[in-house]
Coordinates of C-alpha atoms in Angstrom, one line a residue:
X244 CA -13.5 21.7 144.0
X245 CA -15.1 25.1 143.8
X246 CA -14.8 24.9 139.5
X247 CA -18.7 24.1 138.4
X248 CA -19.6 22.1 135.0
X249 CA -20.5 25.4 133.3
X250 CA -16.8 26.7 133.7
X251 CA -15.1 23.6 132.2
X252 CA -13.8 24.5 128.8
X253 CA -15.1 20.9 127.5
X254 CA -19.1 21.2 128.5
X255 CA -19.6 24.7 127.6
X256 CA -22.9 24.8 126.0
X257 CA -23.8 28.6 126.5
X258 CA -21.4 29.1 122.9
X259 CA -23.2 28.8 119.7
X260 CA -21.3 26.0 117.6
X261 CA -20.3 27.2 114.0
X262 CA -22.3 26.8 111.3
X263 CA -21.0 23.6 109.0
X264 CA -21.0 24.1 105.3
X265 CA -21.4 21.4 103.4
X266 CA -20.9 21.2 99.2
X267 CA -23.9 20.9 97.2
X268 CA -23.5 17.9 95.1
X269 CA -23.8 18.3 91.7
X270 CA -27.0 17.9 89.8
X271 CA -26.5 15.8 87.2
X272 CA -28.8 16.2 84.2
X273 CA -29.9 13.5 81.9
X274 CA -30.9 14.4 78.5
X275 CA -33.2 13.0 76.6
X276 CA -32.2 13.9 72.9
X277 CA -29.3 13.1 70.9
X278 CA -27.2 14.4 67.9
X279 CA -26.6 12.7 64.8
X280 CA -23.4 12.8 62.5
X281 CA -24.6 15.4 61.1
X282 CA -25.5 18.2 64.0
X283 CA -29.4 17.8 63.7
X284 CA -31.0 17.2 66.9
X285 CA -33.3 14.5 67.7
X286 CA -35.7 14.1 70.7
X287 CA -39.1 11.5 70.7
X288 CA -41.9 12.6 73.0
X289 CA -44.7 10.4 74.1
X290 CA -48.1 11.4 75.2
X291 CA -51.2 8.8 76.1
X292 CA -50.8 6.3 72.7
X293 CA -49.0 8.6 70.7
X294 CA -45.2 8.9 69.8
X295 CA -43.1 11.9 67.9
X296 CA -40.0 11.7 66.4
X297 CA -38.5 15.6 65.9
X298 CA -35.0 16.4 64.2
X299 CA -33.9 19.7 64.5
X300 CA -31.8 22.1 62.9
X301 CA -30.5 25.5 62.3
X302 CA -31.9 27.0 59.5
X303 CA -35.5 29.4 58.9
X304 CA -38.1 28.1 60.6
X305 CA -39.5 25.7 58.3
X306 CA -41.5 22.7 59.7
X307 CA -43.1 19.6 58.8
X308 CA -45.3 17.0 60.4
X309 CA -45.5 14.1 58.7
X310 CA -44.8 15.4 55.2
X311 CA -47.5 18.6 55.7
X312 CA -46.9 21.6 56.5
X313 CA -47.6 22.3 60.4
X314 CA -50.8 24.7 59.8
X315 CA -52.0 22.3 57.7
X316 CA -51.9 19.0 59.9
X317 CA -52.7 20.6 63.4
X318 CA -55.6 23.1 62.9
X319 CA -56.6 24.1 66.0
X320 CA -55.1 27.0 67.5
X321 CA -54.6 25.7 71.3
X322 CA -52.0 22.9 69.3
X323 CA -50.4 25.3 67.3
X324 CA -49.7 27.8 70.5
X325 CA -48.9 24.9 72.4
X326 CA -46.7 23.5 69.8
X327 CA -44.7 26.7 69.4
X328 CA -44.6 27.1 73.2
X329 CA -41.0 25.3 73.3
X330 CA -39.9 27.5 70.6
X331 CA -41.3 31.1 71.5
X332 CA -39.8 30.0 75.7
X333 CA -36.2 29.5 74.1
X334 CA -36.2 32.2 71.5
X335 CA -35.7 29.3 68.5
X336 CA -38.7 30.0 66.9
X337 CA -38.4 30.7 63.5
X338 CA -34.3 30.0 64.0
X339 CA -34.6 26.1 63.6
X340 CA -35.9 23.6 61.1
X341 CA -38.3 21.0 62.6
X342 CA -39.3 18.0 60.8
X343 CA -41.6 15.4 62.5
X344 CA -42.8 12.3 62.3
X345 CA -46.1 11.3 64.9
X346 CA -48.2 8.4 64.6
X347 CA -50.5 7.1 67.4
X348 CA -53.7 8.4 69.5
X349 CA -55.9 11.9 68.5
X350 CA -54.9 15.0 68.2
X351 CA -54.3 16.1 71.3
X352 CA -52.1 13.3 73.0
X353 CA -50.2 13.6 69.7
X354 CA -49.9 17.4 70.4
X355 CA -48.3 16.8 73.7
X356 CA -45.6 14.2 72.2
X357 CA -45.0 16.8 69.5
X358 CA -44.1 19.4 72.5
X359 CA -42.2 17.0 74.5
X360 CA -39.9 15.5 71.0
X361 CA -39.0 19.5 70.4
X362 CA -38.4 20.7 73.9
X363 CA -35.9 17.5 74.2
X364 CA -34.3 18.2 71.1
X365 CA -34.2 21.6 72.5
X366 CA -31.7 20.8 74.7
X367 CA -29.6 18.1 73.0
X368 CA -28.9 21.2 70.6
X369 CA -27.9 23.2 73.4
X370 CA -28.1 21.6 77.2
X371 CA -28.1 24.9 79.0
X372 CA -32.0 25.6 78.0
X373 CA -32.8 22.3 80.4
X374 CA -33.0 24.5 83.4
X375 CA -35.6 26.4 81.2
X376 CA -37.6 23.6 79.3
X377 CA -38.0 22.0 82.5
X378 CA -39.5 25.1 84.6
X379 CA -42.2 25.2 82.3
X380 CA -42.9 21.7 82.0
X381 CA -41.9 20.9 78.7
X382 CA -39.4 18.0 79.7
X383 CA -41.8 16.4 82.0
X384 CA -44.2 12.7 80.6
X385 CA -47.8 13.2 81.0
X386 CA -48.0 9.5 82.6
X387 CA -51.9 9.6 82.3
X388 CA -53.1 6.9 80.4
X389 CA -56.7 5.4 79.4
X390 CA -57.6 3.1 82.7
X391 CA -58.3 -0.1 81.4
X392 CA -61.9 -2.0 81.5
X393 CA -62.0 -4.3 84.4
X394 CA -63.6 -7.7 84.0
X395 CA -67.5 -8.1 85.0
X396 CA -67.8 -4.5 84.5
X397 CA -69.4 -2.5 81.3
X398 CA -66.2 0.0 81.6
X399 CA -63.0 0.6 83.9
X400 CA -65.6 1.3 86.7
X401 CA -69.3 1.3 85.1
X402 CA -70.6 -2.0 86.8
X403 CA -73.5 -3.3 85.1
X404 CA -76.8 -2.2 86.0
X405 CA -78.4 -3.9 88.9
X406 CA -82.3 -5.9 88.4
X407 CA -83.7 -6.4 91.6
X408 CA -86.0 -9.0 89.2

């Protein structure tokens, strides 16, 4: 009986256990867009109130929102870059034809359903840019919406004014 608990071969804990490897599990990606019959893309964005429909395809950059040129229908400069933004992060800008259709809210949220509708387009033409749409946000729903008015207030949270008389 002179063999101690540290000696046993079962209850040696002075060895460092190997490592286990386990598999990552693949990620699986759901997307968004679709592809017609004929090879054009097509994604819908949402933002706030408003909805976009895009179809894209190959061709030389032309684009149309809602029967108008794109310059002509967003004029400020912030939704032009931000418009573009899908394009110029995938290097399609100028490569594809876009053609929109947005109805719903101001000019912003419709803006922001515009980027979303291309960037998922974006990668039903080609799903390896998800990785890269997604990174910079372009794949991701603005979920803020207007609160709504409460009742026995002026506004979502303006209570009425209080009269002591």
């Amino acid at each position: 009986m002179d063999e101690t608990i540290a000696d046993s071969p079962e209850l040696n804990f002075s060895a460092t256990p190997e490592p286990v490897v386990v598999a990552p599990e693949p990620v699986v990606v759901k997307i968004h867009g679709k592809l017609d019959r004929q090879g054009v893309a097509i994604g819908t964005g949402r933002r706030k109130t408003s909805v976009a429909r895009v179809r894209l395809k190959p061709g030389s950059g032309a684009t149309s929102i809602n029967g108008r040129p794109l310059e002509v229908y967003f004029t400020n400069i912030r939704d032009l870059q931000m418009i573009e933004a899908p394009l110029r992060a995938t290097e399609k800008l100028g490569q594809v034809d876009l053609w929109v259709r947005v109805s719903g809210g101001g000019t912003t949220g419709q803006t922001g359903a515009v980027v979303m509708g291309i960037a998922r387009a974006l990668e039903a033409m080609n799903p390896s840019l998800h990785g890269l749409l997604s990174e910079n946000g372009f794949l991701t729903r603005d979920s803020r919406m207007v609160e709504r008015k409460k009742y026995g207030f002026k506004k979502a949270r303006r209570s009425p004014q209080f009269s002591k008389r």
